[in-house]
Tab-separated table of C-alpha atoms in Angstrom:
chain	number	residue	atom	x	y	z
A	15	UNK	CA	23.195	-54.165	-7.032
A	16	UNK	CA	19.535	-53.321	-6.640
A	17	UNK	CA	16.930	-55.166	-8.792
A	18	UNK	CA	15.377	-53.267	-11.734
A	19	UNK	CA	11.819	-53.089	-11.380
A	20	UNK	CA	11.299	-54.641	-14.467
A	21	UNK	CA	13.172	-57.719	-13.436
A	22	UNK	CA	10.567	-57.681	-10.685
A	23	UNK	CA	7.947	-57.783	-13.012
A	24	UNK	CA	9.005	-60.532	-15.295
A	25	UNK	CA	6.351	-62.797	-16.296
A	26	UNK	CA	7.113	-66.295	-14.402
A	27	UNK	CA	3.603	-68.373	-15.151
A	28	UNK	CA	0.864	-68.261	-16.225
A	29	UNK	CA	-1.808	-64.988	-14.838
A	30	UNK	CA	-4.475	-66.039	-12.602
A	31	UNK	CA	-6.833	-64.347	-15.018
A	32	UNK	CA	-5.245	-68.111	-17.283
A	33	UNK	CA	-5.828	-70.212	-15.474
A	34	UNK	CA	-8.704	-72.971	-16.047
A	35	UNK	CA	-11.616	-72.176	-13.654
A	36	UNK	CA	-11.986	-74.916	-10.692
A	37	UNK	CA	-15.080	-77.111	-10.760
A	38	UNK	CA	-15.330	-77.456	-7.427
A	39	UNK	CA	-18.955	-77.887	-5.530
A	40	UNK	CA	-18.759	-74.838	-4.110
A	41	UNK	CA	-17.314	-72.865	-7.130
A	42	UNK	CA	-20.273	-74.235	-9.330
A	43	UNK	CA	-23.413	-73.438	-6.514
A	44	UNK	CA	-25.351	-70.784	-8.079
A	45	UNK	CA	-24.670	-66.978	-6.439
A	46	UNK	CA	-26.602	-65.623	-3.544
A	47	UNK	CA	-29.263	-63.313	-4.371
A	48	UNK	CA	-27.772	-59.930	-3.312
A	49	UNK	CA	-28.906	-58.721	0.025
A	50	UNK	CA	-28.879	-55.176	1.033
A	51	UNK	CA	-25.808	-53.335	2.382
A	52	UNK	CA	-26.241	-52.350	6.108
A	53	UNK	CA	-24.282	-49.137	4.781
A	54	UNK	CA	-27.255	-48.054	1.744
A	55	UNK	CA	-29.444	-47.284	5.502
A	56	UNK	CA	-26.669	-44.387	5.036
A	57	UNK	CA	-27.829	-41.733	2.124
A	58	UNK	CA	-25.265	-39.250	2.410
A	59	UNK	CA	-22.791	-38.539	-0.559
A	60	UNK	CA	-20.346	-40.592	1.338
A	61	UNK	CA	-22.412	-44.116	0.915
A	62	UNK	CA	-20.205	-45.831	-1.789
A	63	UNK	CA	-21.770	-49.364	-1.428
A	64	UNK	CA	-23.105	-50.878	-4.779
A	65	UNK	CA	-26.463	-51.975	-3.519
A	66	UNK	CA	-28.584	-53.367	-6.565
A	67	UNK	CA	-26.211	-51.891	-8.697
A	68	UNK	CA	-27.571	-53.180	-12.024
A	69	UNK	CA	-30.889	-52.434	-11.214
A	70	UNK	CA	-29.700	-48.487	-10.585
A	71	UNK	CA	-27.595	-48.346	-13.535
A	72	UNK	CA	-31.027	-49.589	-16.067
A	73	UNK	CA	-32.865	-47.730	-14.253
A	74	UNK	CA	-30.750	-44.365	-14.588
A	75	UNK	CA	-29.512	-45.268	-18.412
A	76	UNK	CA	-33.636	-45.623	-18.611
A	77	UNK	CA	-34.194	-41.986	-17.294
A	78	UNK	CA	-31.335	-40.424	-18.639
A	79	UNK	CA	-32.175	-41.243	-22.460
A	80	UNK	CA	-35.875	-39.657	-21.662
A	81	UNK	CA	-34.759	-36.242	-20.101
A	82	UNK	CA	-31.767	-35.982	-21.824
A	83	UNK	CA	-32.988	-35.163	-25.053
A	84	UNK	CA	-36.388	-33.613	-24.456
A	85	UNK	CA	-39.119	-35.879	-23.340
A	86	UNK	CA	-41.339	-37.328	-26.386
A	87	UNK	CA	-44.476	-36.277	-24.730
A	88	UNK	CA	-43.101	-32.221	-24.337
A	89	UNK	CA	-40.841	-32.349	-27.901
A	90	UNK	CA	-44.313	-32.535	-30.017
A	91	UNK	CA	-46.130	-30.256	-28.485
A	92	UNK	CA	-47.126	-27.195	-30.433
A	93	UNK	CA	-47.934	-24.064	-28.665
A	94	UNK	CA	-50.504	-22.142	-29.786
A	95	UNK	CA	-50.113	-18.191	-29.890
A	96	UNK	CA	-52.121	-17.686	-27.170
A	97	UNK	CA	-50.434	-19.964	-25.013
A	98	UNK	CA	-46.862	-18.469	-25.803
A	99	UNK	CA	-48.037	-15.183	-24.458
A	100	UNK	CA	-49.466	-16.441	-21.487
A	101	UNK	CA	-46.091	-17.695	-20.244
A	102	UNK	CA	-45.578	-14.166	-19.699
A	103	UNK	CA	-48.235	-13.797	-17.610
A	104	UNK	CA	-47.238	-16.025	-14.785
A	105	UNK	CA	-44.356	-18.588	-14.057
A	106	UNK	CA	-46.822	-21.112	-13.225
A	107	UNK	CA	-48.606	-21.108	-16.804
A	108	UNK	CA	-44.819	-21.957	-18.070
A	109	UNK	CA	-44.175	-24.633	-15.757
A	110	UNK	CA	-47.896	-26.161	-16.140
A	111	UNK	CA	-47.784	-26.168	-20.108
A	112	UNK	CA	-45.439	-28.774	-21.536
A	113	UNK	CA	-44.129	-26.776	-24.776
A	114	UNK	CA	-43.193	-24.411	-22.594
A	115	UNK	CA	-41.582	-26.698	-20.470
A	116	UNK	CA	-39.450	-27.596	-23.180
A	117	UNK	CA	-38.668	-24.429	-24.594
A	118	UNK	CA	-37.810	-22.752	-21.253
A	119	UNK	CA	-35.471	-25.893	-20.681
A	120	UNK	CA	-33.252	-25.274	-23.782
A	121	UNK	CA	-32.746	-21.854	-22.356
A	122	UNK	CA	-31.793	-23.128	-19.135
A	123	UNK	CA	-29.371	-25.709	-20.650
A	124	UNK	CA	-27.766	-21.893	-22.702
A	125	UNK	CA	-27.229	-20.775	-19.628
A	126	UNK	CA	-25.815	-24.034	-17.975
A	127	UNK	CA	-28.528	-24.554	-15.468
A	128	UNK	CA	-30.239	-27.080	-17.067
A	129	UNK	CA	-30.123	-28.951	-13.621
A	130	UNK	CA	-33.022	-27.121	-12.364
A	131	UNK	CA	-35.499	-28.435	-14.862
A	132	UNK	CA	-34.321	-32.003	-14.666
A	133	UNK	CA	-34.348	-32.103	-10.856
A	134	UNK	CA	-37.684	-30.475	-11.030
A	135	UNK	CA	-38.965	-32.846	-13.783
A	136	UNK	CA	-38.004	-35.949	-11.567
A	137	UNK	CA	-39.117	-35.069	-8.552
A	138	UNK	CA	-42.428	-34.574	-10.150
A	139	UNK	CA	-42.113	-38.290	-11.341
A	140	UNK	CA	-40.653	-39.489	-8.194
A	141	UNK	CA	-44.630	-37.979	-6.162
A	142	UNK	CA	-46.463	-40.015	-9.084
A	143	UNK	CA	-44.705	-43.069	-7.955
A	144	UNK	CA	-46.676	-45.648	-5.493
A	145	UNK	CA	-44.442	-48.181	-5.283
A	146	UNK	CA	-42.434	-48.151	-2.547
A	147	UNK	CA	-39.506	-49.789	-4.041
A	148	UNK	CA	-39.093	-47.807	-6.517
A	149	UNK	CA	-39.236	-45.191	-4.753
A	150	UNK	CA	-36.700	-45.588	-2.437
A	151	UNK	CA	-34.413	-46.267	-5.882
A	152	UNK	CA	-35.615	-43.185	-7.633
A	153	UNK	CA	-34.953	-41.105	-4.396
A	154	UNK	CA	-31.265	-42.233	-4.084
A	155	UNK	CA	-30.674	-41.668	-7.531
A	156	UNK	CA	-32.205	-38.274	-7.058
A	157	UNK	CA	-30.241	-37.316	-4.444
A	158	UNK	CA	-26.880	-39.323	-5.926
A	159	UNK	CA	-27.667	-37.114	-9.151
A	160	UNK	CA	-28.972	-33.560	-7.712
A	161	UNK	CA	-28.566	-33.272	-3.761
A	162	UNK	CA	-25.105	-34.987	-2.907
A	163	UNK	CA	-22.029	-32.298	-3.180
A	164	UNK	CA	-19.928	-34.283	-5.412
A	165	UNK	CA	-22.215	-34.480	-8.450
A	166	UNK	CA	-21.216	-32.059	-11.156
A	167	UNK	CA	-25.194	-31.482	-11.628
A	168	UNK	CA	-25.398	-30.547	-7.627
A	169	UNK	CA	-28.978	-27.954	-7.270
A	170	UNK	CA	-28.294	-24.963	-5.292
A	171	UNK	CA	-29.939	-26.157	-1.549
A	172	UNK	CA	-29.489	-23.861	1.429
A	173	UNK	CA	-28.815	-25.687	4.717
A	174	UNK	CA	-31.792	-25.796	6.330
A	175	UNK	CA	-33.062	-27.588	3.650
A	176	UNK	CA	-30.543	-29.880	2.134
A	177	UNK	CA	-30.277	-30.883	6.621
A	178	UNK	CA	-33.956	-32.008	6.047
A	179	UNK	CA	-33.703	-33.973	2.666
A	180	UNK	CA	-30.891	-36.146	4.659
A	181	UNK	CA	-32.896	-36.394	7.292
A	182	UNK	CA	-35.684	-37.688	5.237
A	183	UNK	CA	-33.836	-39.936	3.079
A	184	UNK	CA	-33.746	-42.503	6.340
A	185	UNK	CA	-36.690	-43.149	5.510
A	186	UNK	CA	-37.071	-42.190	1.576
A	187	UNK	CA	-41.294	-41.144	0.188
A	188	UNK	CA	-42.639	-39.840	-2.643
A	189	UNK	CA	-42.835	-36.045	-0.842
A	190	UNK	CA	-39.087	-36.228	0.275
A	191	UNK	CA	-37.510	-33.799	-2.063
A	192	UNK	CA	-41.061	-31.297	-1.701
A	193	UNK	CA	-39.152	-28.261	0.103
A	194	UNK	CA	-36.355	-28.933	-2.110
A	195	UNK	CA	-38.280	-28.720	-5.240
A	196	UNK	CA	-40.273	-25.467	-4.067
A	197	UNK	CA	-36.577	-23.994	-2.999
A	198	UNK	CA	-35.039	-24.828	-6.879
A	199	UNK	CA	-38.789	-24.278	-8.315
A	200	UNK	CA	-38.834	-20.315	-6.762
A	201	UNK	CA	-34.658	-19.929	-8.235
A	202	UNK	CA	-35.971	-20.881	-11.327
A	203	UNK	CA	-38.897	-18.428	-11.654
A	204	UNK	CA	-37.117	-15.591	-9.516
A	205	UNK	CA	-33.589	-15.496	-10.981
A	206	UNK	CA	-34.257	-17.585	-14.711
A	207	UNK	CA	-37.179	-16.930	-15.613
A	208	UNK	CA	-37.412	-12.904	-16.192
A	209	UNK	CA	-34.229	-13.577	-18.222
A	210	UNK	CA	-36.039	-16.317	-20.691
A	211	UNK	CA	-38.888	-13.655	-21.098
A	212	UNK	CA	-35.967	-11.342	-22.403
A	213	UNK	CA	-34.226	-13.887	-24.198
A	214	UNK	CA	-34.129	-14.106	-28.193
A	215	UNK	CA	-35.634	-17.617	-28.276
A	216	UNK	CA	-39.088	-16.378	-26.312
A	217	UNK	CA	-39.084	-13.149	-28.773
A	218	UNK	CA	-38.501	-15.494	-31.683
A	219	UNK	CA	-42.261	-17.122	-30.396
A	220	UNK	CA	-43.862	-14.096	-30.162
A	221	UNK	CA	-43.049	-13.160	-33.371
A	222	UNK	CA	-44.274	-16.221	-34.885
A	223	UNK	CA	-47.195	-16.082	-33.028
A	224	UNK	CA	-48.207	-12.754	-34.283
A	225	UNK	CA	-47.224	-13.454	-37.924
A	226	UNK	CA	-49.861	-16.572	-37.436
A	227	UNK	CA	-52.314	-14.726	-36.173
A	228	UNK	CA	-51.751	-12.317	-38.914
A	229	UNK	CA	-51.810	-14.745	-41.598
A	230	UNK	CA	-55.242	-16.525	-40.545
A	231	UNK	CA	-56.694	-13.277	-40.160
């Protein structure tokens, strides 16, 4: 008669997890300092090693709790009324004022392309970035977070450039994700950003504007 499985299972001793740990000499020598997986010269989504793995995981809880909500420095600005209307005027006023930054990446998150912003927002921290060891961090988490097919926040690359961010990533700089950037930069102001200038939130500044104006006058 064939054994149950949980006859198989039946706790005989103690778990290894119980028992005392040894005291050995070469139990108690203090750890190697981790060394640098031949695989992590591999940055394709593939690459599973857990090079400096703390270090990643600070650094990305570190960056995730400033873009998440929105950065302090773009939260408190206060657009004036003139600057609200000159979003309208050109996609690169937007982009280059920080409230409207912020506003135009709440309507992104409505429309669940959020990813845009933040991938555009840290490659612009990733150029400002001179150290070279950071660097090569902040570009693997870039392209863990934003590049790589299996993230659920994956940017919309064609192949001709997503081919030259891997190529690039063999040897990681501040510039690597530039083409990319421009690529998700011109999606954002050809395909979002006529829709924001339509949306209720951008007529709800406009209106306030002009009430303002109205008011001081």
């Amino acid at each position: 008669m064939p054994t149950p499985p949980e006859a198989e299972k039946q706790h005989t001793g103690p778990e290894e997890g119980d028992q005392p740990p040894s005291m050995s000499s070469r139990d108690a020598a203090p750890p190697a300092p981790p060394r640098r997986n031949p695989c992590c010269l591999c940055w394709c989504c593939c690459c599973s090693c857990s090079w400096n793995e703390e270090r990643r995981r600070a650094w990305r809880a570190s960056r995730e709790s400033r873009l998440q909500p929105l950065p302090s420095c773009e939260a408190c600005a206060t657009p004036s009324p003139e600057e609200v209307r000159s979003w309208a005027q050109s996609f690169d006023k937007l982009m280059h004022s920080p409230a409207g930054r912020s506003v135009f990446r709440e309507f992104l998150r409505t429309e669940y392309s959020e990813e845009n912003m933040l991938f555009w927002l840290a490659c612009e921290e990733l150029k400002a970035e001179a150290n070279q060891h950071v660097v090569d961090e902040k570009a693997r988490l870039i392209y863990e977070d934003y590049v790589s097919i299996l993230s659920p926040k994956e940017v919309s690359l064609d192949s001709r450039v997503r081919e030259g961010v891997n190529k690039k990533m063999q040897e990681p700089s501040a510039h690597t994700f530039d083409d990319a950037q421009l690529q998700i930069y011109t999606l954002m102001h050809r395909d979002s950003y006529p829709r924001f200038l339509s949306s209720p939130a951008y007529r709800a500044l406009l209106l306030r504007g002009r009430s303002t104006s109205a008011s001081e006058a």
